[in-house]
C-alpha positions as protocol buffer text, in pm:
chain_id: "A"
residue {
  index: 1
  type: GLN
  ca { x: -4286 y: 9636 z: -6881 }
}
residue {
  index: 2
  type: VAL
  ca { x: -4571 y: 9694 z: -7110 }
}
residue {
  index: 3
  type: VAL
  ca { x: -4622 y: 9914 z: -7411 }
}
residue {
  index: 4
  type: LEU
  ca { x: -4965 y: 9992 z: -7535 }
}
residue {
  index: 5
  type: VAL
  ca { x: -5049 y: 10149 z: -7869 }
}
residue {
  index: 6
  type: GLU
  ca { x: -5380 y: 10272 z: -7974 }
}
residue {
  index: 7
  type: SER
  ca { x: -5522 y: 10307 z: -8318 }
}
residue {
  index: 8
  type: GLY
  ca { x: -5849 y: 10366 z: -8508 }
}
residue {
  index: 9
  type: GLY
  ca { x: -5941 y: 10716 z: -8416 }
}
residue {
  index: 10
  type: GLY
  ca { x: -6040 y: 10969 z: -8669 }
}
residue {
  index: 11
  type: LEU
  ca { x: -6317 y: 11222 z: -8789 }
}
residue {
  index: 12
  type: VAL
  ca { x: -6683 y: 11076 z: -8808 }
}
residue {
  index: 13
  type: GLN
  ca { x: -7022 y: 11231 z: -8840 }
}
residue {
  index: 14
  type: TYR
  ca { x: -7298 y: 11228 z: -8556 }
}
residue {
  index: 15
  type: GLY
  ca { x: -7450 y: 10884 z: -8551 }
}
residue {
  index: 16
  type: GLY
  ca { x: -7141 y: 10719 z: -8709 }
}
residue {
  index: 17
  type: SER
  ca { x: -6927 y: 10445 z: -8588 }
}
residue {
  index: 18
  type: LEU
  ca { x: -6550 y: 10384 z: -8498 }
}
residue {
  index: 19
  type: ARG
  ca { x: -6359 y: 10089 z: -8350 }
}
residue {
  index: 20
  type: LEU
  ca { x: -6050 y: 10177 z: -8140 }
}
residue {
  index: 21
  type: SER
  ca { x: -5771 y: 9901 z: -8116 }
}
residue {
  index: 22
  type: CYS
  ca { x: -5525 y: 9881 z: -7826 }
}
residue {
  index: 23
  type: VAL
  ca { x: -5219 y: 9644 z: -7885 }
}
residue {
  index: 24
  type: ALA
  ca { x: -5012 y: 9526 z: -7573 }
}
residue {
  index: 25
  type: SER
  ca { x: -4649 y: 9429 z: -7601 }
}
residue {
  index: 26
  type: GLY
  ca { x: -4384 y: 9389 z: -7376 }
}
residue {
  index: 27
  type: ARG
  ca { x: -4229 y: 9115 z: -7118 }
}
residue {
  index: 28
  type: SER
  ca { x: -4510 y: 9182 z: -6863 }
}
residue {
  index: 29
  type: VAL
  ca { x: -4801 y: 9168 z: -7125 }
}
residue {
  index: 30
  type: ASN
  ca { x: -4917 y: 8839 z: -6970 }
}
residue {
  index: 31
  type: GLU
  ca { x: -4971 y: 9001 z: -6629 }
}
residue {
  index: 32
  type: ILE
  ca { x: -5232 y: 9245 z: -6766 }
}
residue {
  index: 33
  type: LYS
  ca { x: -5573 y: 9162 z: -6578 }
}
residue {
  index: 34
  type: TYR
  ca { x: -5756 y: 9474 z: -6651 }
}
residue {
  index: 35
  type: MET
  ca { x: -5766 y: 9692 z: -6942 }
}
residue {
  index: 36
  type: ALA
  ca { x: -5989 y: 10015 z: -7007 }
}
residue {
  index: 37
  type: TRP
  ca { x: -6037 y: 10317 z: -7229 }
}
residue {
  index: 38
  type: TYR
  ca { x: -6040 y: 10674 z: -7090 }
}
residue {
  index: 39
  type: ARG
  ca { x: -6110 y: 10987 z: -7288 }
}
residue {
  index: 40
  type: GLN
  ca { x: -6030 y: 11324 z: -7254 }
}
residue {
  index: 41
  type: ALA
  ca { x: -6207 y: 11621 z: -7391 }
}
residue {
  index: 42
  type: PRO
  ca { x: -6047 y: 11971 z: -7439 }
}
residue {
  index: 43
  type: GLY
  ca { x: -6055 y: 12157 z: -7115 }
}
residue {
  index: 44
  type: LYS
  ca { x: -6178 y: 11862 z: -6914 }
}
residue {
  index: 45
  type: GLU
  ca { x: -6023 y: 11580 z: -6707 }
}
residue {
  index: 46
  type: ARG
  ca { x: -5977 y: 11239 z: -6813 }
}
residue {
  index: 47
  type: GLU
  ca { x: -6247 y: 11008 z: -6753 }
}
residue {
  index: 48
  type: LEU
  ca { x: -6295 y: 10625 z: -6752 }
}
residue {
  index: 49
  type: VAL
  ca { x: -6538 y: 10526 z: -7058 }
}
residue {
  index: 50
  type: ALA
  ca { x: -6518 y: 10144 z: -7041 }
}
residue {
  index: 51
  type: SER
  ca { x: -6330 y: 9857 z: -6869 }
}
residue {
  index: 52
  type: ILE
  ca { x: -6307 y: 9480 z: -6899 }
}
residue {
  index: 53
  type: THR
  ca { x: -6131 y: 9217 z: -6667 }
}
residue {
  index: 54
  type: ASP
  ca { x: -5945 y: 8910 z: -6760 }
}
residue {
  index: 55
  type: SER
  ca { x: -6227 y: 8722 z: -6677 }
}
residue {
  index: 56
  type: GLY
  ca { x: -6460 y: 8924 z: -6900 }
}
residue {
  index: 57
  type: TYR
  ca { x: -6636 y: 9136 z: -6684 }
}
residue {
  index: 58
  type: THR
  ca { x: -6722 y: 9482 z: -6840 }
}
residue {
  index: 59
  type: ASP
  ca { x: -6825 y: 9814 z: -6710 }
}
residue {
  index: 60
  type: TYR
  ca { x: -6924 y: 10128 z: -6879 }
}
residue {
  index: 61
  type: LYS
  ca { x: -6993 y: 10494 z: -6825 }
}
residue {
  index: 62
  type: ASP
  ca { x: -7353 y: 10550 z: -6807 }
}
residue {
  index: 63
  type: SER
  ca { x: -7338 y: 10785 z: -7113 }
}
residue {
  index: 64
  type: VAL
  ca { x: -7205 y: 10531 z: -7342 }
}
residue {
  index: 65
  type: LYS
  ca { x: -7401 y: 10220 z: -7225 }
}
residue {
  index: 66
  type: GLY
  ca { x: -7576 y: 10054 z: -7523 }
}
residue {
  index: 67
  type: ARG
  ca { x: -7366 y: 10247 z: -7762 }
}
residue {
  index: 68
  type: PHE
  ca { x: -7007 y: 10123 z: -7678 }
}
residue {
  index: 69
  type: THR
  ca { x: -6880 y: 9792 z: -7655 }
}
residue {
  index: 70
  type: ILE
  ca { x: -6534 y: 9676 z: -7480 }
}
residue {
  index: 71
  type: SER
  ca { x: -6373 y: 9346 z: -7591 }
}
residue {
  index: 72
  type: ARG
  ca { x: -6044 y: 9199 z: -7561 }
}
residue {
  index: 73
  type: ASP
  ca { x: -5855 y: 8923 z: -7752 }
}
residue {
  index: 74
  type: SER
  ca { x: -5622 y: 8763 z: -7529 }
}
residue {
  index: 75
  type: ALA
  ca { x: -5432 y: 8582 z: -7812 }
}
residue {
  index: 76
  type: LYS
  ca { x: -5349 y: 8892 z: -7979 }
}
residue {
  index: 77
  type: ASN
  ca { x: -5309 y: 9096 z: -7670 }
}
residue {
  index: 78
  type: THR
  ca { x: -5562 y: 9341 z: -7787 }
}
residue {
  index: 79
  type: ALA
  ca { x: -5836 y: 9549 z: -7650 }
}
residue {
  index: 80
  type: TYR
  ca { x: -6103 y: 9711 z: -7869 }
}
residue {
  index: 81
  type: LEU
  ca { x: -6384 y: 9969 z: -7808 }
}
residue {
  index: 82
  type: GLN
  ca { x: -6648 y: 9958 z: -8066 }
}
residue {
  index: 83
  type: MET
  ca { x: -6821 y: 10291 z: -8060 }
}
residue {
  index: 84
  type: SER
  ca { x: -7163 y: 10342 z: -8240 }
}
residue {
  index: 85
  type: SER
  ca { x: -7420 y: 10615 z: -8254 }
}
residue {
  index: 86
  type: LEU
  ca { x: -7130 y: 10851 z: -8199 }
}
residue {
  index: 87
  type: LYS
  ca { x: -7215 y: 11208 z: -8067 }
}
residue {
  index: 88
  type: PRO
  ca { x: -7016 y: 11535 z: -8047 }
}
residue {
  index: 89
  type: ASP
  ca { x: -6991 y: 11485 z: -7670 }
}
residue {
  index: 90
  type: ASP
  ca { x: -6782 y: 11172 z: -7741 }
}
residue {
  index: 91
  type: THR
  ca { x: -6512 y: 11381 z: -7906 }
}
residue {
  index: 92
  type: GLY
  ca { x: -6173 y: 11384 z: -7725 }
}
residue {
  index: 93
  type: VAL
  ca { x: -5850 y: 11186 z: -7707 }
}
residue {
  index: 94
  type: TYR
  ca { x: -5877 y: 10818 z: -7610 }
}
residue {
  index: 95
  type: TYR
  ca { x: -5636 y: 10650 z: -7397 }
}
residue {
  index: 96
  type: CYS
  ca { x: -5587 y: 10285 z: -7346 }
}
residue {
  index: 97
  type: LYS
  ca { x: -5499 y: 10185 z: -7002 }
}
residue {
  index: 98
  type: GLY
  ca { x: -5359 y: 9831 z: -6910 }
}
residue {
  index: 99
  type: GLN
  ca { x: -5298 y: 9713 z: -6540 }
}
residue {
  index: 100
  type: THR
  ca { x: -5074 y: 9423 z: -6464 }
}
residue {
  index: 101
  type: SER
  ca { x: -5128 y: 9231 z: -6141 }
}
residue {
  index: 102
  type: ARG
  ca { x: -4870 y: 8996 z: -5989 }
}
residue {
  index: 103
  type: VAL
  ca { x: -4785 y: 8826 z: -5647 }
}
residue {
  index: 104
  type: ILE
  ca { x: -4504 y: 9010 z: -5491 }
}
residue {
  index: 105
  type: SER
  ca { x: -4478 y: 8821 z: -5146 }
}
residue {
  index: 106
  type: VAL
  ca { x: -4476 y: 8494 z: -5003 }
}
residue {
  index: 107
  type: GLU
  ca { x: -4777 y: 8614 z: -4810 }
}
residue {
  index: 108
  type: GLY
  ca { x: -4974 y: 8670 z: -5145 }
}
residue {
  index: 109
  type: ALA
  ca { x: -4975 y: 9036 z: -5166 }
}
residue {
  index: 110
  type: ILE
  ca { x: -5056 y: 9186 z: -5510 }
}
residue {
  index: 111
  type: GLY
  ca { x: -4848 y: 9424 z: -5688 }
}
residue {
  index: 112
  type: ARG
  ca { x: -5030 y: 9633 z: -5946 }
}
residue {
  index: 113
  type: ARG
  ca { x: -4877 y: 9872 z: -6207 }
}
residue {
  index: 114
  type: ASP
  ca { x: -5065 y: 10082 z: -6473 }
}
residue {
  index: 115
  type: TYR
  ca { x: -4956 y: 10148 z: -6820 }
}
residue {
  index: 116
  type: TRP
  ca { x: -5084 y: 10391 z: -7071 }
}
residue {
  index: 117
  type: GLY
  ca { x: -5086 y: 10437 z: -7438 }
}
residue {
  index: 118
  type: GLN
  ca { x: -5030 y: 10756 z: -7627 }
}
residue {
  index: 119
  type: GLY
  ca { x: -5395 y: 10831 z: -7724 }
}
residue {
  index: 120
  type: THR
  ca { x: -5592 y: 10846 z: -8045 }
}
residue {
  index: 121
  type: GLN
  ca { x: -5807 y: 11144 z: -8118 }
}
residue {
  index: 122
  type: VAL
  ca { x: -6171 y: 11080 z: -8192 }
}
residue {
  index: 123
  type: THR
  ca { x: -6381 y: 11380 z: -8340 }
}
residue {
  index: 124
  type: VAL
  ca { x: -6728 y: 11351 z: -8395 }
}
residue {
  index: 125
  type: SER
  ca { x: -6890 y: 11651 z: -8626 }
}
residue {
  index: 126
  type: SER
  ca { x: -7264 y: 11745 z: -8567 }
}
């Protein structure tokens, strides 16, 4: 099992910055191979913003490239999302997702499971 707790959200003006944190805990925390940040704006579906693998590969939604940076501190079991040059369109609830991977059979089949945090509100005023 994994528990994810986000923090760092808040109200910020256009052009400002915030850093979100996601702390993972639980007996399966060492099996987390992939972490990501999603966001959900009012009336819209949840969307992937940024992701990072345990090998350090990162990927971003086009609209945040150059403004957001995802990182991970494995020693602290924490993922971060540094957000700069924030725009009103970045407003939403930001969720952290962690995905565990483990071998589940002698043939080498991989089992994956997703865990979600409770979310943290980010509001960017114009």
